[in-house]
């Protein structure tokens, strides 16, 4: 068995670089109230998650719907306050420093939404949609704003850009709308981009084009990217590392190559086994596998949260004690007792 030492820091990140983003022991818990005021527990959507994201790296967070990946994204965007833990951007806690500091942080983060049509105001022209973030950023010169808008549309291959400036979102195809959403996310030259299921609402024929576009802009701009998806079949297009998330926890972290060719966690293995044709319209989605339902996040199972669905569960251990992350290869960690030599 390839078992190594337990990990405290994120050994799966590029070790030589100071991370752009550090997430430390993050908990995003939502309080439940009975009769509107009596404390009735928490929904533990993100529970003790840690990772580092260096500059210029793209990572994918993969998990079934309801696993907590959206809450993780919202916390990183500064939209929900964590119950506990830290989110450090360039070494500073994003929640320390008040409203101005949060505003300055958000200026450095681009966000690509899942539903491009819903993300674009229907009553605004493409020019106006792209101009707004520049106005908010204090770009006063109209000519400069227009130049920047044209460049942005060119970058996302909406061409010729001049033909789109006075169009409204409903006049564009789904793929063109998502390109405009990406242009808006990039127009202020952010250091980090968060892409939330950016292709899940697009036709299969357009998905690969959009993923390739994201890959291109990520490399050209040396952007740090967090790609949130439920679809493991799409991650190979541009993520350097994959984090597999289950019931509020990151259960396996490794390079994309390692996850796809040398997965360790029984859940990751099940996900990969279920992918037959990654580009097929009806490709198997994570929600269909493995058999069983993800647990409640209000009262998750003790021990390993995957144990009720795990065929390899070790009786008397997995249902009692939570596994820690152990290193099982270069830049590869997994939270599973099968790989922890201290399980005896
Ligand atoms: Fe299965 Fe146990 Fe590993 Fe959890 S810790 S994935 S239950 S073997």
PDB file of N, CA, C and O and ligand atoms in Angstrom, residues 265-266 304 306-307 310 312-314 318 323 335-338, ligand 1:
ATOM      1  N   UNK A 265      -9.802   7.299  -3.866  1.00  0.00           N
ATOM      2  CA  UNK A 265     -10.995   7.236  -3.022  1.00  0.00           C
ATOM      3  C   UNK A 265     -12.086   6.407  -3.724  1.00  0.00           C
ATOM      4  O   UNK A 265     -12.312   6.587  -4.928  1.00  0.00           O
ATOM      5  N   UNK A 266     -12.746   5.522  -2.989  1.00  0.00           N
ATOM      6  CA  UNK A 266     -13.799   4.717  -3.627  1.00  0.00           C
ATOM      7  C   UNK A 266     -14.864   5.556  -4.326  1.00  0.00           C
ATOM      8  O   UNK A 266     -15.397   5.153  -5.365  1.00  0.00           O
ATOM      9  N   UNK A 304     -16.508   8.396   8.382  1.00  0.00           N
ATOM     10  CA  UNK A 304     -16.434   8.806   6.975  1.00  0.00           C
ATOM     11  C   UNK A 304     -17.842   9.030   6.456  1.00  0.00           C
ATOM     12  O   UNK A 304     -18.691   8.132   6.534  1.00  0.00           O
ATOM     13  N   UNK A 306     -18.946   9.010   3.629  1.00  0.00           N
ATOM     14  CA  UNK A 306     -19.288   8.167   2.476  1.00  0.00           C
ATOM     15  C   UNK A 306     -19.604   6.732   2.904  1.00  0.00           C
ATOM     16  O   UNK A 306     -20.041   5.928   2.085  1.00  0.00           O
ATOM     17  N   UNK A 307     -19.408   6.395   4.192  1.00  0.00           N
ATOM     18  CA  UNK A 307     -19.467   4.972   4.568  1.00  0.00           C
ATOM     19  C   UNK A 307     -20.805   4.281   4.255  1.00  0.00           C
ATOM     20  O   UNK A 307     -20.791   3.117   3.880  1.00  0.00           O
ATOM     21  N   UNK A 310     -20.332   3.064   0.747  1.00  0.00           N
ATOM     22  CA  UNK A 310     -19.013   2.549   0.360  1.00  0.00           C
ATOM     23  C   UNK A 310     -18.954   1.030   0.482  1.00  0.00           C
ATOM     24  O   UNK A 310     -19.175   0.475   1.559  1.00  0.00           O
ATOM     25  N   UNK A 312     -16.270  -0.630   0.307  1.00  0.00           N
ATOM     26  CA  UNK A 312     -15.002  -1.044   0.924  1.00  0.00           C
ATOM     27  C   UNK A 312     -14.898  -0.616   2.389  1.00  0.00           C
ATOM     28  O   UNK A 312     -13.822  -0.690   2.989  1.00  0.00           O
ATOM     29  N   UNK A 313     -15.998  -0.134   2.954  1.00  0.00           N
ATOM     30  CA  UNK A 313     -15.961   0.379   4.337  1.00  0.00           C
ATOM     31  C   UNK A 313     -15.399  -0.671   5.300  1.00  0.00           C
ATOM     32  O   UNK A 313     -15.724  -1.858   5.204  1.00  0.00           O
ATOM     33  N   UNK A 314     -14.540  -0.207   6.210  1.00  0.00           N
ATOM     34  CA  UNK A 314     -13.931  -1.109   7.209  1.00  0.00           C
ATOM     35  C   UNK A 314     -14.808  -1.057   8.453  1.00  0.00           C
ATOM     36  O   UNK A 314     -14.936  -0.001   9.084  1.00  0.00           O
ATOM     37  N   UNK A 318     -14.692   2.855   9.826  1.00  0.00           N
ATOM     38  CA  UNK A 318     -15.175   3.895   8.903  1.00  0.00           C
ATOM     39  C   UNK A 318     -16.449   4.583   9.403  1.00  0.00           C
ATOM     40  O   UNK A 318     -16.659   5.766   9.130  1.00  0.00           O
ATOM     41  N   UNK A 323     -11.825   9.897   8.574  1.00  0.00           N
ATOM     42  CA  UNK A 323     -10.465   9.764   8.028  1.00  0.00           C
ATOM     43  C   UNK A 323      -9.827  11.134   7.798  1.00  0.00           C
ATOM     44  O   UNK A 323     -10.514  12.095   7.478  1.00  0.00           O
ATOM     45  N   UNK A 335      -8.660  11.337   1.716  1.00  0.00           N
ATOM     46  CA  UNK A 335      -9.193  11.118   3.069  1.00  0.00           C
ATOM     47  C   UNK A 335      -9.933   9.787   3.060  1.00  0.00           C
ATOM     48  O   UNK A 335     -11.125   9.726   2.749  1.00  0.00           O
ATOM     49  N   UNK A 336      -9.207   8.738   3.328  1.00  0.00           N
ATOM     50  CA  UNK A 336      -9.809   7.393   3.315  1.00  0.00           C
ATOM     51  C   UNK A 336      -8.945   6.479   4.182  1.00  0.00           C
ATOM     52  O   UNK A 336      -7.723   6.453   4.030  1.00  0.00           O
ATOM     53  N   UNK A 337      -9.601   5.705   5.042  1.00  0.00           N
ATOM     54  CA  UNK A 337      -8.854   4.827   5.948  1.00  0.00           C
ATOM     55  C   UNK A 337      -8.085   3.739   5.209  1.00  0.00           C
ATOM     56  O   UNK A 337      -7.112   3.191   5.740  1.00  0.00           O
ATOM     57  N   UNK A 338      -8.475   3.422   4.001  1.00  0.00           N
ATOM     58  CA  UNK A 338      -7.767   2.362   3.262  1.00  0.00           C
ATOM     59  C   UNK A 338      -6.296   2.707   3.053  1.00  0.00           C
ATOM     60  O   UNK A 338      -5.465   1.830   2.867  1.00  0.00           O
TER      61      UNK A 338
HETATM   62 FE1  LIG B   1     -14.912   3.785   2.280  1.00  0.00          FE
HETATM   63 FE2  LIG B   1     -13.868   3.796   4.741  1.00  0.00          FE
HETATM   64 FE3  LIG B   1     -12.542   4.947   2.763  1.00  0.00          FE
HETATM   65 FE4  LIG B   1     -14.759   6.047   3.701  1.00  0.00          FE
HETATM   66  S1  LIG B   1     -12.832   5.761   4.806  1.00  0.00           S
HETATM   67  S2  LIG B   1     -14.225   5.806   1.578  1.00  0.00           S
HETATM   68  S3  LIG B   1     -15.982   4.269   4.159  1.00  0.00           S
HETATM   69  S4  LIG B   1     -13.045   2.772   2.948  1.00  0.00           S
END
